């Protein structure tokens, strides 16, 4: 399909494990965003890329969270030494440009036991 | 910290009922207000992007209004159908960092047949 895809759709991790979440944006979209939705909350901004450059990572909750987009297309959100409070749905969105409409993927639901 | 509030938190209606939800947001430094529909296990789907005070937008049985001076938007669904069951999210963009979406917690709508 032509939409934003994310994988895996569901991930269960034991506390302390590292996880990697993948986002495939819409082809040609230069802007890519990650959001975190904890249970009972709205999605919250984590980080933003313009092509391969990470221009804003102010929403990353700790230094255990790391995102990259090395070739300006696919992005990976990595969480090291997962904690229970990391359990959430992680949404990826892409857009043509900074101020254009953001198109969302279906999210990855992470459960940390 | 930007505060975006949605009410009610959840709503149960019968098929054929009309309903409406509220999103309140900061009335200063407004850039845009977005409405999304998010069905379980699917991607959030953009419904409306609203930018001008007094805007009214319509898509089939769903419509939305915007009041930027007082900081609120209403979403209306006329003649609710079971397929309208979803979480409806609003997201605010400020003029300062207008690529970031600040979401409310959403309104969960259940339409009973």
PDB file of C-alpha atoms in Angstrom:
ATOM      1  CA  UNK A   1       0.000   0.000   0.000  1.00  0.00           C
ATOM      2  CA  UNK A   2       0.928   3.645  -0.268  1.00  0.00           C
ATOM      3  CA  UNK A   3       0.491   4.526   3.386  1.00  0.00           C
ATOM      4  CA  UNK A   4       2.858   4.663   6.348  1.00  0.00           C
ATOM      5  CA  UNK A   5       3.709   1.202   7.647  1.00  0.00           C
ATOM      6  CA  UNK A   6       5.158   0.195  10.984  1.00  0.00           C
ATOM      7  CA  UNK A   7       6.606  -3.042  12.261  1.00  0.00           C
ATOM      8  CA  UNK A   8       6.203  -4.978  14.372  1.00  0.00           C
ATOM      9  CA  UNK A   9       2.572  -4.206  15.122  1.00  0.00           C
ATOM     10  CA  UNK A  10       2.889  -5.739  18.587  1.00  0.00           C
ATOM     11  CA  UNK A  11       5.965  -6.288  20.702  1.00  0.00           C
ATOM     12  CA  UNK A  12       6.281  -7.849  24.132  1.00  0.00           C
ATOM     13  CA  UNK A  13       9.592  -7.306  25.875  1.00  0.00           C
ATOM     14  CA  UNK A  14      10.958  -8.296  29.238  1.00  0.00           C
ATOM     15  CA  UNK A  15      12.140  -5.424  31.394  1.00  0.00           C
ATOM     16  CA  UNK A  16      15.726  -4.653  30.530  1.00  0.00           C
ATOM     17  CA  UNK A  17      15.571  -5.831  26.918  1.00  0.00           C
ATOM     18  CA  UNK A  18      16.374  -3.564  23.988  1.00  0.00           C
ATOM     19  CA  UNK A  19      13.732  -3.086  21.284  1.00  0.00           C
ATOM     20  CA  UNK A  20      13.733  -1.579  17.800  1.00  0.00           C
ATOM     21  CA  UNK A  21      10.608  -0.252  16.126  1.00  0.00           C
ATOM     22  CA  UNK A  22      10.546   0.402  12.394  1.00  0.00           C
ATOM     23  CA  UNK A  23       8.697   3.013  10.356  1.00  0.00           C
ATOM     24  CA  UNK A  24       8.376   3.061   6.564  1.00  0.00           C
ATOM     25  CA  UNK A  25       7.084   6.496   5.544  1.00  0.00           C
ATOM     26  CA  UNK A  26       5.205   7.388   2.390  1.00  0.00           C
ATOM     27  CA  UNK A  27       7.650   7.563  -0.509  1.00  0.00           C
ATOM     28  CA  UNK A  28       8.843  11.101  -1.102  1.00  0.00           C
ATOM     29  CA  UNK A  29       7.874  12.413   2.327  1.00  0.00           C
ATOM     30  CA  UNK A  30      10.826  14.312   3.739  1.00  0.00           C
ATOM     31  CA  UNK A  31       9.433  14.859   7.232  1.00  0.00           C
ATOM     32  CA  UNK A  32       9.029  12.020   9.721  1.00  0.00           C
ATOM     33  CA  UNK A  33       7.671  12.155  13.269  1.00  0.00           C
ATOM     34  CA  UNK A  34       7.474   9.743  16.202  1.00  0.00           C
ATOM     35  CA  UNK A  35       4.787   9.982  18.880  1.00  0.00           C
ATOM     36  CA  UNK A  36       4.169   7.947  22.037  1.00  0.00           C
ATOM     37  CA  UNK A  37       0.672   7.208  23.318  1.00  0.00           C
ATOM     38  CA  UNK A  38       0.565   5.884  26.864  1.00  0.00           C
ATOM     39  CA  UNK A  39      -2.616   4.244  28.122  1.00  0.00           C
ATOM     40  CA  UNK A  40      -5.349   6.801  28.716  1.00  0.00           C
ATOM     41  CA  UNK A  41      -3.364   9.637  27.177  1.00  0.00           C
ATOM     42  CA  UNK A  42      -3.212  11.336  23.802  1.00  0.00           C
ATOM     43  CA  UNK A  43      -0.207  10.814  21.536  1.00  0.00           C
ATOM     44  CA  UNK A  44       2.815  12.875  22.608  1.00  0.00           C
ATOM     45  CA  UNK A  45       5.580  14.152  20.346  1.00  0.00           C
ATOM     46  CA  UNK A  46       8.922  12.379  20.654  1.00  0.00           C
ATOM     47  CA  UNK A  47      11.130  13.452  17.764  1.00  0.00           C
ATOM     48  CA  UNK A  48      11.209  14.828  14.222  1.00  0.00           C
ATOM     49  CA  UNK A  49      13.385  14.258  11.133  1.00  0.00           C
ATOM     50  CA  UNK A  50      13.816  16.331   8.018  1.00  0.00           C
ATOM     51  CA  UNK A  51      15.342  13.847   5.570  1.00  0.00           C
ATOM     52  CA  UNK A  52      18.139  12.197   7.561  1.00  0.00           C
ATOM     53  CA  UNK A  53      18.596  15.085   9.981  1.00  0.00           C
ATOM     54  CA  UNK A  54      17.043  14.794  13.435  1.00  0.00           C
ATOM     55  CA  UNK A  55      16.019  18.387  14.012  1.00  0.00           C
ATOM     56  CA  UNK A  56      14.064  18.038  17.235  1.00  0.00           C
ATOM     57  CA  UNK A  57      14.396  15.315  19.862  1.00  0.00           C
ATOM     58  CA  UNK A  58      12.992  17.322  22.727  1.00  0.00           C
ATOM     59  CA  UNK A  59      10.199  14.822  23.421  1.00  0.00           C
ATOM     60  CA  UNK A  60      12.378  11.761  23.964  1.00  0.00           C
ATOM     61  CA  UNK A  61      11.733  10.827  27.610  1.00  0.00           C
ATOM     62  CA  UNK A  62      15.222   9.616  28.470  1.00  0.00           C
ATOM     63  CA  UNK A  63      18.617   8.804  26.990  1.00  0.00           C
ATOM     64  CA  UNK A  64      17.438   5.200  26.637  1.00  0.00           C
ATOM     65  CA  UNK A  65      15.439   6.369  23.599  1.00  0.00           C
ATOM     66  CA  UNK A  66      17.265   6.799  20.323  1.00  0.00           C
ATOM     67  CA  UNK A  67      15.900   7.396  16.815  1.00  0.00           C
ATOM     68  CA  UNK A  68      17.619   7.370  13.456  1.00  0.00           C
ATOM     69  CA  UNK A  69      16.816   7.794   9.797  1.00  0.00           C
ATOM     70  CA  UNK A  70      20.183   7.229   8.127  1.00  0.00           C
ATOM     71  CA  UNK A  71      19.099   7.436   4.467  1.00  0.00           C
ATOM     72  CA  UNK A  72      16.243   9.842   4.870  1.00  0.00           C
ATOM     73  CA  UNK A  73      13.580   7.187   4.384  1.00  0.00           C
ATOM     74  CA  UNK A  74      13.033   4.329   6.854  1.00  0.00           C
ATOM     75  CA  UNK A  75      13.331   5.282  10.500  1.00  0.00           C
ATOM     76  CA  UNK A  76      14.022   3.170  13.571  1.00  0.00           C
ATOM     77  CA  UNK A  77      13.127   4.047  17.139  1.00  0.00           C
ATOM     78  CA  UNK A  78      15.300   2.134  19.581  1.00  0.00           C
ATOM     79  CA  UNK A  79      14.620   1.786  23.267  1.00  0.00           C
ATOM     80  CA  UNK A  80      17.406   0.403  25.429  1.00  0.00           C
ATOM     81  CA  UNK A  81      16.916  -1.371  28.737  1.00  0.00           C
ATOM     82  CA  UNK A  82      13.123  -1.151  28.501  1.00  0.00           C
ATOM     83  CA  UNK A  83      11.133  -0.280  31.610  1.00  0.00           C
ATOM     84  CA  UNK A  84       7.464  -0.902  32.369  1.00  0.00           C
ATOM     85  CA  UNK A  85       6.687   2.784  31.900  1.00  0.00           C
ATOM     86  CA  UNK A  86       7.811   2.452  28.261  1.00  0.00           C
ATOM     87  CA  UNK A  87       4.676   0.392  27.554  1.00  0.00           C
ATOM     88  CA  UNK A  88       2.724   2.419  25.012  1.00  0.00           C
ATOM     89  CA  UNK A  89       1.646   2.659  21.386  1.00  0.00           C
ATOM     90  CA  UNK A  90       4.390   4.222  19.277  1.00  0.00           C
ATOM     91  CA  UNK A  91       3.055   6.083  16.250  1.00  0.00           C
ATOM     92  CA  UNK A  92       5.035   7.196  13.248  1.00  0.00           C
ATOM     93  CA  UNK A  93       3.850   9.901  10.855  1.00  0.00           C
ATOM     94  CA  UNK A  94       5.261  11.352   7.659  1.00  0.00           C
ATOM     95  CA  UNK A  95       4.548  14.464   5.640  1.00  0.00           C
ATOM     96  CA  UNK A  96       5.689  16.089   2.414  1.00  0.00           C
ATOM     97  CA  UNK A  97       7.184  18.972   4.323  1.00  0.00           C
ATOM     98  CA  UNK A  98       7.393  20.564   7.713  1.00  0.00           C
ATOM     99  CA  UNK A  99       3.994  22.241   7.662  1.00  0.00           C
ATOM    100  CA  UNK A 100       2.081  19.726   5.565  1.00  0.00           C
ATOM    101  CA  UNK A 101      -0.523  17.267   6.804  1.00  0.00           C
ATOM    102  CA  UNK A 102       0.932  14.331   8.746  1.00  0.00           C
ATOM    103  CA  UNK A 103      -0.097  10.814   7.701  1.00  0.00           C
ATOM    104  CA  UNK A 104       0.051   8.206  10.438  1.00  0.00           C
ATOM    105  CA  UNK A 105       0.968   4.555  10.521  1.00  0.00           C
ATOM    106  CA  UNK A 106      -1.034   2.024  12.562  1.00  0.00           C
ATOM    107  CA  UNK A 107       1.420   2.116  15.443  1.00  0.00           C
ATOM    108  CA  UNK A 108       3.440  -0.460  17.350  1.00  0.00           C
ATOM    109  CA  UNK A 109       1.989  -1.527  20.682  1.00  0.00           C
ATOM    110  CA  UNK A 110       4.878  -2.199  23.069  1.00  0.00           C
ATOM    111  CA  UNK A 111       4.247  -4.086  26.299  1.00  0.00           C
ATOM    112  CA  UNK A 112       7.102  -4.354  28.775  1.00  0.00           C
ATOM    113  CA  UNK A 113       6.646  -7.055  31.396  1.00  0.00           C
TER     114      UNK A 113
ATOM    115  CA  UNK B   1       3.122  23.276  28.212  1.00  0.00           C
ATOM    116  CA  UNK B   2       0.189  23.373  25.793  1.00  0.00           C
ATOM    117  CA  UNK B   3      -3.095  22.072  27.176  1.00  0.00           C
ATOM    118  CA  UNK B   4      -5.561  20.418  24.790  1.00  0.00           C
ATOM    119  CA  UNK B   5      -8.701  19.052  26.399  1.00  0.00           C
ATOM    120  CA  UNK B   6     -11.410  16.888  24.891  1.00  0.00           C
ATOM    121  CA  UNK B   7     -14.838  16.093  26.257  1.00  0.00           C
ATOM    122  CA  UNK B   8     -16.537  13.847  26.875  1.00  0.00           C
ATOM    123  CA  UNK B   9     -13.942  11.142  27.456  1.00  0.00           C
ATOM    124  CA  UNK B  10     -16.353   8.497  26.132  1.00  0.00           C
ATOM    125  CA  UNK B  11     -19.815   8.401  24.667  1.00  0.00           C
ATOM    126  CA  UNK B  12     -22.339   5.666  23.924  1.00  0.00           C
ATOM    127  CA  UNK B  13     -25.126   6.481  21.472  1.00  0.00           C
ATOM    128  CA  UNK B  14     -27.752   4.562  19.547  1.00  0.00           C
ATOM    129  CA  UNK B  15     -27.636   4.189  15.792  1.00  0.00           C
ATOM    130  CA  UNK B  16     -29.314   7.201  14.221  1.00  0.00           C
ATOM    131  CA  UNK B  17     -28.529   9.585  17.089  1.00  0.00           C
ATOM    132  CA  UNK B  18     -26.632  12.773  16.375  1.00  0.00           C
ATOM    133  CA  UNK B  19     -23.764  13.647  18.645  1.00  0.00           C
ATOM    134  CA  UNK B  20     -21.020  16.180  19.193  1.00  0.00           C
ATOM    135  CA  UNK B  21     -17.690  16.454  21.001  1.00  0.00           C
ATOM    136  CA  UNK B  22     -15.591  19.372  22.150  1.00  0.00           C
ATOM    137  CA  UNK B  23     -11.912  20.176  21.850  1.00  0.00           C
ATOM    138  CA  UNK B  24     -10.465  23.138  23.749  1.00  0.00           C
ATOM    139  CA  UNK B  25      -7.007  24.532  23.087  1.00  0.00           C
ATOM    140  CA  UNK B  26      -4.903  27.626  23.825  1.00  0.00           C
ATOM    141  CA  UNK B  27      -6.418  30.721  22.228  1.00  0.00           C
ATOM    142  CA  UNK B  28      -3.052  32.392  21.699  1.00  0.00           C
ATOM    143  CA  UNK B  29      -0.457  31.654  19.019  1.00  0.00           C
ATOM    144  CA  UNK B  30      -2.859  29.508  16.985  1.00  0.00           C
ATOM    145  CA  UNK B  31      -1.678  27.861  13.764  1.00  0.00           C
ATOM    146  CA  UNK B  32      -4.048  24.942  13.027  1.00  0.00           C
ATOM    147  CA  UNK B  33      -6.444  22.459  14.607  1.00  0.00           C
ATOM    148  CA  UNK B  34      -6.673  18.876  13.332  1.00  0.00           C
ATOM    149  CA  UNK B  35      -9.350  16.228  13.847  1.00  0.00           C
ATOM    150  CA  UNK B  36      -8.510  12.533  13.447  1.00  0.00           C
ATOM    151  CA  UNK B  37     -10.590   9.377  13.631  1.00  0.00           C
ATOM    152  CA  UNK B  38      -8.746   6.343  15.023  1.00  0.00           C
ATOM    153  CA  UNK B  39     -10.317   2.938  14.739  1.00  0.00           C
ATOM    154  CA  UNK B  40      -8.837   0.072  16.705  1.00  0.00           C
ATOM    155  CA  UNK B  41      -5.879  -1.612  14.958  1.00  0.00           C
ATOM    156  CA  UNK B  42      -5.886   0.960  12.162  1.00  0.00           C
ATOM    157  CA  UNK B  43      -3.998   4.178  11.412  1.00  0.00           C
ATOM    158  CA  UNK B  44      -5.401   7.492  12.643  1.00  0.00           C
ATOM    159  CA  UNK B  45      -7.293   8.988   9.701  1.00  0.00           C
ATOM    160  CA  UNK B  46      -7.298  12.725   9.117  1.00  0.00           C
ATOM    161  CA  UNK B  47     -10.797  14.214   9.084  1.00  0.00           C
ATOM    162  CA  UNK B  48     -10.245  17.977   9.014  1.00  0.00           C
ATOM    163  CA  UNK B  49      -7.522  20.596   9.175  1.00  0.00           C
ATOM    164  CA  UNK B  50      -8.904  23.915  10.367  1.00  0.00           C
ATOM    165  CA  UNK B  51      -6.969  27.135  10.228  1.00  0.00           C
ATOM    166  CA  UNK B  52      -9.322  30.136  10.179  1.00  0.00           C
ATOM    167  CA  UNK B  53     -11.544  31.442  12.954  1.00  0.00           C
ATOM    168  CA  UNK B  54     -15.138  30.659  12.069  1.00  0.00           C
ATOM    169  CA  UNK B  55     -14.169  27.784   9.758  1.00  0.00           C
ATOM    170  CA  UNK B  56     -16.844  25.170   9.220  1.00  0.00           C
ATOM    171  CA  UNK B  57     -15.923  21.984   7.390  1.00  0.00           C
ATOM    172  CA  UNK B  58     -18.045  19.019   6.368  1.00  0.00           C
ATOM    173  CA  UNK B  59     -17.333  15.486   5.192  1.00  0.00           C
ATOM    174  CA  UNK B  60     -20.467  13.428   4.664  1.00  0.00           C
ATOM    175  CA  UNK B  61     -22.299  13.203   7.999  1.00  0.00           C
ATOM    176  CA  UNK B  62     -19.383  14.690   9.954  1.00  0.00           C
ATOM    177  CA  UNK B  63     -18.776  18.399  10.346  1.00  0.00           C
ATOM    178  CA  UNK B  64     -16.562  20.616  12.479  1.00  0.00           C
ATOM    179  CA  UNK B  65     -16.458  24.240  13.587  1.00  0.00           C
ATOM    180  CA  UNK B  66     -13.610  26.365  14.882  1.00  0.00           C
ATOM    181  CA  UNK B  67     -13.427  29.327  17.267  1.00  0.00           C
ATOM    182  CA  UNK B  68      -9.830  30.428  17.677  1.00  0.00           C
ATOM    183  CA  UNK B  69     -10.662  33.509  19.795  1.00  0.00           C
ATOM    184  CA  UNK B  70     -12.146  31.425  22.586  1.00  0.00           C
ATOM    185  CA  UNK B  71     -10.104  28.299  21.861  1.00  0.00           C
ATOM    186  CA  UNK B  72     -12.566  25.563  21.016  1.00  0.00           C
ATOM    187  CA  UNK B  73     -13.696  23.322  18.169  1.00  0.00           C
ATOM    188  CA  UNK B  74     -16.786  21.142  17.913  1.00  0.00           C
ATOM    189  CA  UNK B  75     -17.092  17.918  15.924  1.00  0.00           C
ATOM    190  CA  UNK B  76     -20.625  16.872  14.967  1.00  0.00           C
ATOM    191  CA  UNK B  77     -21.806  13.505  13.681  1.00  0.00           C
ATOM    192  CA  UNK B  78     -25.309  13.416  12.230  1.00  0.00           C
ATOM    193  CA  UNK B  79     -27.213  10.126  12.260  1.00  0.00           C
ATOM    194  CA  UNK B  80     -24.456   8.018  13.882  1.00  0.00           C
ATOM    195  CA  UNK B  81     -23.778   4.596  12.392  1.00  0.00           C
ATOM    196  CA  UNK B  82     -21.977   1.632  14.023  1.00  0.00           C
ATOM    197  CA  UNK B  83     -19.043   2.196  11.649  1.00  0.00           C
ATOM    198  CA  UNK B  84     -18.545   5.634  13.244  1.00  0.00           C
ATOM    199  CA  UNK B  85     -17.378   3.873  16.408  1.00  0.00           C
ATOM    200  CA  UNK B  86     -13.805   5.034  16.978  1.00  0.00           C
ATOM    201  CA  UNK B  87     -11.667   7.365  19.055  1.00  0.00           C
ATOM    202  CA  UNK B  88     -11.823  10.944  17.823  1.00  0.00           C
ATOM    203  CA  UNK B  89      -8.658  12.925  18.483  1.00  0.00           C
ATOM    204  CA  UNK B  90      -8.059  16.620  18.113  1.00  0.00           C
ATOM    205  CA  UNK B  91      -4.552  18.019  17.757  1.00  0.00           C
ATOM    206  CA  UNK B  92      -3.366  21.614  18.071  1.00  0.00           C
ATOM    207  CA  UNK B  93      -0.524  23.280  16.227  1.00  0.00           C
ATOM    208  CA  UNK B  94       0.902  26.467  17.672  1.00  0.00           C
ATOM    209  CA  UNK B  95       2.626  29.161  15.708  1.00  0.00           C
ATOM    210  CA  UNK B  96       5.839  28.713  17.628  1.00  0.00           C
ATOM    211  CA  UNK B  97       6.735  25.158  16.647  1.00  0.00           C
ATOM    212  CA  UNK B  98       4.032  24.437  14.156  1.00  0.00           C
ATOM    213  CA  UNK B  99       5.243  21.046  13.038  1.00  0.00           C
ATOM    214  CA  UNK B 100       4.442  19.499  16.412  1.00  0.00           C
ATOM    215  CA  UNK B 101       0.954  18.187  17.040  1.00  0.00           C
ATOM    216  CA  UNK B 102      -0.272  18.458  20.623  1.00  0.00           C
ATOM    217  CA  UNK B 103      -3.096  15.967  21.060  1.00  0.00           C
ATOM    218  CA  UNK B 104      -6.012  15.751  23.425  1.00  0.00           C
ATOM    219  CA  UNK B 105      -6.791  12.423  25.082  1.00  0.00           C
ATOM    220  CA  UNK B 106      -9.573  11.703  22.616  1.00  0.00           C
ATOM    221  CA  UNK B 107     -13.283  10.912  22.782  1.00  0.00           C
ATOM    222  CA  UNK B 108     -14.183   7.231  22.456  1.00  0.00           C
ATOM    223  CA  UNK B 109     -17.470   6.934  20.569  1.00  0.00           C
ATOM    224  CA  UNK B 110     -19.459   3.695  20.599  1.00  0.00           C
ATOM    225  CA  UNK B 111     -22.519   3.505  18.364  1.00  0.00           C
ATOM    226  CA  UNK B 112     -24.873   0.679  19.270  1.00  0.00           C
ATOM    227  CA  UNK B 113     -26.939  -0.878  16.453  1.00  0.00           C
TER     228      UNK B 113
END
